[in-house]
Structure formats: C-alpha cells, structure tokens
PDB file of C-alpha atoms in Angstrom:
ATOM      1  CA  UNK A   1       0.000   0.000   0.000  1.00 75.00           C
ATOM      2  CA  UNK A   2       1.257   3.395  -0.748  1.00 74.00           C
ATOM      3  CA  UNK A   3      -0.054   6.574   0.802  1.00 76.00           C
ATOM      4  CA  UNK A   4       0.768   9.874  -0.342  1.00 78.00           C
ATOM      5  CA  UNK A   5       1.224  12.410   2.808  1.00 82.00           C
ATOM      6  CA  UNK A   6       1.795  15.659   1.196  1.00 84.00           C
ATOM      7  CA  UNK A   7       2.985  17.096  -2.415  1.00 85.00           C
ATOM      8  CA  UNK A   8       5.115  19.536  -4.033  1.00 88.00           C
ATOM      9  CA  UNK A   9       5.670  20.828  -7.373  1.00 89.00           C
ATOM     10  CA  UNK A  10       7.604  23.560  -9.750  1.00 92.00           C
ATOM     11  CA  UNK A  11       7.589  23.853 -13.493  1.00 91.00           C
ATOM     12  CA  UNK A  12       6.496  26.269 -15.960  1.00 91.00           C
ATOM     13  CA  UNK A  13       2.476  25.516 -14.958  1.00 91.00           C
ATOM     14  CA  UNK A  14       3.576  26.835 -11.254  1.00 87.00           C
ATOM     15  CA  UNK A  15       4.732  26.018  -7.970  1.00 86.00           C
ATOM     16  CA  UNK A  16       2.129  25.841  -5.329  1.00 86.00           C
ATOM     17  CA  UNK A  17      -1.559  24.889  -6.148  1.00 87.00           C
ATOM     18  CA  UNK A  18      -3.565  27.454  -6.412  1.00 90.00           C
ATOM     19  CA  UNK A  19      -1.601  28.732  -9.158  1.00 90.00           C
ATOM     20  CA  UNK A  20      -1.008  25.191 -10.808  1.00 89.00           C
ATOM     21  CA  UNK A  21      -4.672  24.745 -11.020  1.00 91.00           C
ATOM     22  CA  UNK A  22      -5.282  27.991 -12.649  1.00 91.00           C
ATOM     23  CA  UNK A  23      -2.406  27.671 -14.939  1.00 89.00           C
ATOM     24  CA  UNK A  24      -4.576  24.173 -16.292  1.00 89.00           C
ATOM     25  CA  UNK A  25      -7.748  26.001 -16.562  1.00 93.00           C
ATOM     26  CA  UNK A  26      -6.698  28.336 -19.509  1.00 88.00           C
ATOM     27  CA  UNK A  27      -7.005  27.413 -22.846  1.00 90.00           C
ATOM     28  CA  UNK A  28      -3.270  28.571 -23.645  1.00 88.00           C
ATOM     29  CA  UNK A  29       0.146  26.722 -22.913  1.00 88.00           C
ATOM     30  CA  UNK A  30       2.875  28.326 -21.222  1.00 88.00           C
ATOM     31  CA  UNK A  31       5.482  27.660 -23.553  1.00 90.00           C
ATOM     32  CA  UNK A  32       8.023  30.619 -24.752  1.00 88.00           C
ATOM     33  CA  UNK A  33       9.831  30.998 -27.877  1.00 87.00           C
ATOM     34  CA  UNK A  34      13.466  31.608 -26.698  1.00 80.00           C
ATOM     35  CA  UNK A  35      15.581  33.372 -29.576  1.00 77.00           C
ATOM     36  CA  UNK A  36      18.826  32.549 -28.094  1.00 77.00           C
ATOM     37  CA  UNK A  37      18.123  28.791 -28.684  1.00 73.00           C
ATOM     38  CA  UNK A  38      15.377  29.554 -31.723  1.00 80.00           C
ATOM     39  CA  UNK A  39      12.967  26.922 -29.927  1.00 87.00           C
ATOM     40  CA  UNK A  40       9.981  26.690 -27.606  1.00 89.00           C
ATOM     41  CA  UNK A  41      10.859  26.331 -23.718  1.00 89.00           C
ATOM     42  CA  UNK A  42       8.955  26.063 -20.699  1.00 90.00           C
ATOM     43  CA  UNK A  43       9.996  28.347 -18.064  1.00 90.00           C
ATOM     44  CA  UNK A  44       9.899  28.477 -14.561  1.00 92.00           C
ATOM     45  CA  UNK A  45       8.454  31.661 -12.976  1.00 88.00           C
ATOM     46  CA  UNK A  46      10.450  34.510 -11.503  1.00 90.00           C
ATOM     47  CA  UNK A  47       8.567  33.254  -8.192  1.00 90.00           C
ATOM     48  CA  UNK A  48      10.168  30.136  -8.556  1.00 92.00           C
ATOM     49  CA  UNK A  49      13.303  30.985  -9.872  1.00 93.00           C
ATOM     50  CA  UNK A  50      14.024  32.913  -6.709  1.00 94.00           C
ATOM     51  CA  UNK A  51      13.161  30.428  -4.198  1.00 92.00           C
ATOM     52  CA  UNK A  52      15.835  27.981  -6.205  1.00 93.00           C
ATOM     53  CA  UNK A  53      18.311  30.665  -5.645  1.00 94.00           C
ATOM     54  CA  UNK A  54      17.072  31.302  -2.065  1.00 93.00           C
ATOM     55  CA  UNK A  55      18.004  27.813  -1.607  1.00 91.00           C
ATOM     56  CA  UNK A  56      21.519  27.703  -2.872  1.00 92.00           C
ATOM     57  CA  UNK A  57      21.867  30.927  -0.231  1.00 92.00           C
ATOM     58  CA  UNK A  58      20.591  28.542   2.629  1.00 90.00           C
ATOM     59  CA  UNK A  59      22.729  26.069   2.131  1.00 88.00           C
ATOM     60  CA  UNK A  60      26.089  26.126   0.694  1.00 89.00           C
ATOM     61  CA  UNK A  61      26.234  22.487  -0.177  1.00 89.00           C
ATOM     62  CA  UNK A  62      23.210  23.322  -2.548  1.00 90.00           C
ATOM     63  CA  UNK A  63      25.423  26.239  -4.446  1.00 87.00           C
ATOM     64  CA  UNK A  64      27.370  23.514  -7.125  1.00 88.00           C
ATOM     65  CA  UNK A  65      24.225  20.973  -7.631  1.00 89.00           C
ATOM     66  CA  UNK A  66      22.830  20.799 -10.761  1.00 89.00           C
ATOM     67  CA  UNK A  67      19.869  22.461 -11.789  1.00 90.00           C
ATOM     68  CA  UNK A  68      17.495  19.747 -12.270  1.00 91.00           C
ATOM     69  CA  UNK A  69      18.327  18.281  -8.403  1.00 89.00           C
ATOM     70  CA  UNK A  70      18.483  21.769  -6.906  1.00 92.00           C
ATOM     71  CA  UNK A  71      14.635  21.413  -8.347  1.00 93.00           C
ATOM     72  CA  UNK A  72      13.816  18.333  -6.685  1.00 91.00           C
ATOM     73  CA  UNK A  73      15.262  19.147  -3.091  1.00 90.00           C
ATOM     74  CA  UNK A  74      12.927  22.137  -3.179  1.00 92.00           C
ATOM     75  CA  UNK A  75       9.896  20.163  -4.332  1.00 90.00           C
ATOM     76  CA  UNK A  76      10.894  17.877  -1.891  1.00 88.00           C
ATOM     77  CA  UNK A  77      10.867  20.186   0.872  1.00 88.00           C
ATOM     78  CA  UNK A  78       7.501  21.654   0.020  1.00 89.00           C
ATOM     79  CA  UNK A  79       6.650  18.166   0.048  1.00 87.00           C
ATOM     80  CA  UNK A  80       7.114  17.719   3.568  1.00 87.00           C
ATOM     81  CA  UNK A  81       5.769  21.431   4.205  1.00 88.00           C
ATOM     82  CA  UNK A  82       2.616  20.118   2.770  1.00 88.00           C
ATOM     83  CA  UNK A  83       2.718  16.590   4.881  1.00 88.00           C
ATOM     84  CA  UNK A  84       3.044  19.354   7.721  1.00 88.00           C
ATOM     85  CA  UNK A  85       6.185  17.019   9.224  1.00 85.00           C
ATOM     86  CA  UNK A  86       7.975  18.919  11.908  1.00 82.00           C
ATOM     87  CA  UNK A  87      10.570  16.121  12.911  1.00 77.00           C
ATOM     88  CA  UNK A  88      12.367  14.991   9.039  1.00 73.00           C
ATOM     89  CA  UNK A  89      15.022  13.473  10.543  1.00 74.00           C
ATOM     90  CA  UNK A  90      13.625  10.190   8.909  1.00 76.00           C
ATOM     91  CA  UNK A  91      11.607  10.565   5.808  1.00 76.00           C
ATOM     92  CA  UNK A  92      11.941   9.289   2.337  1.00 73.00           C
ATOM     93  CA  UNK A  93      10.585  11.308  -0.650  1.00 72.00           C
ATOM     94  CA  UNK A  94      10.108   9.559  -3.812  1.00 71.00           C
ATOM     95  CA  UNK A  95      10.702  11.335  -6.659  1.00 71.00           C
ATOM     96  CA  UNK A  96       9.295  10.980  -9.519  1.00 65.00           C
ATOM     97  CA  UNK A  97       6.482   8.425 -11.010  1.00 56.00           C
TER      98      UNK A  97
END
C-alpha cells in the first residue's frame, strides 16, 4: 500500500496549487519561444526561480548541484511542508512516477 502524505511541485504551470490549477484552466500553454536557442521552452516563474536561488543561499552544499536536483530538493521540501512534518530526521521522498 502506498499513501501519499503531502505534495510539491515547480515547473512552468507553477509552484504551489492554487496557481497550478489555474495555470490548467486556460485554454493557452505556457510555452516561450526563446531566440537565443530559436525553440519553444517552458519556463519556470520569476517566483520560482528565486526560491531555487534562495536555496543555494541557505545552504552552501546546494550552491554547485545541478539544476534539475536543486529542483527536486525544493519540491521535496515543500513536500514535507505540505505533509506538515515537523521532525524529518527520517523521511523518504520519492521522486518521480
């Protein structure tokens, strides 16, 4: 049996869900034509691009990961925000599906 305790999320629809559900009620993507790279990107929101850089300030080990694990620590952590878990000294998060 698998229960799911609390979520978290960041991408281009959002990262907390209030604006995640809004962002899949419209009837337009979210994609952006980038002309450095002449293709179509989805990308985060300022919002969300600060709290990634808010959490390489936190913690220095966090200042050399990549990018795409940087972004799964913090969904992580709003994860467990969301599960409301004061004592994480033993948790798994699975990431992924």
């Amino acid at each position: 049996m698998i229960g799911i305790t609390g979520w978290g999320s960041i991408s281009a629809l959002g990262s907390n869900y209030d604006v995640i559900r809004e962002n899949y009620l419209h009837s337009y993507h979210l994609l952006q034509k980038k002309d450095d790279l002449n293709t179509w990107c989805a990308v985060l929101s300022e919002e969300s691009e600060q709290s990634l850089k808010l959490l390489q300030q936190v913690n220095k080990n966090y200042a050399s990961v990549d990018r795409s694990v940087l972004m799964a620590i913090h969904t992580a952590e709003k994860a467990v925000q969301h599960a409301g878990w004061q004592d994480i000294t033993n948790i798994g998060v699975n990431i992924g599906s």
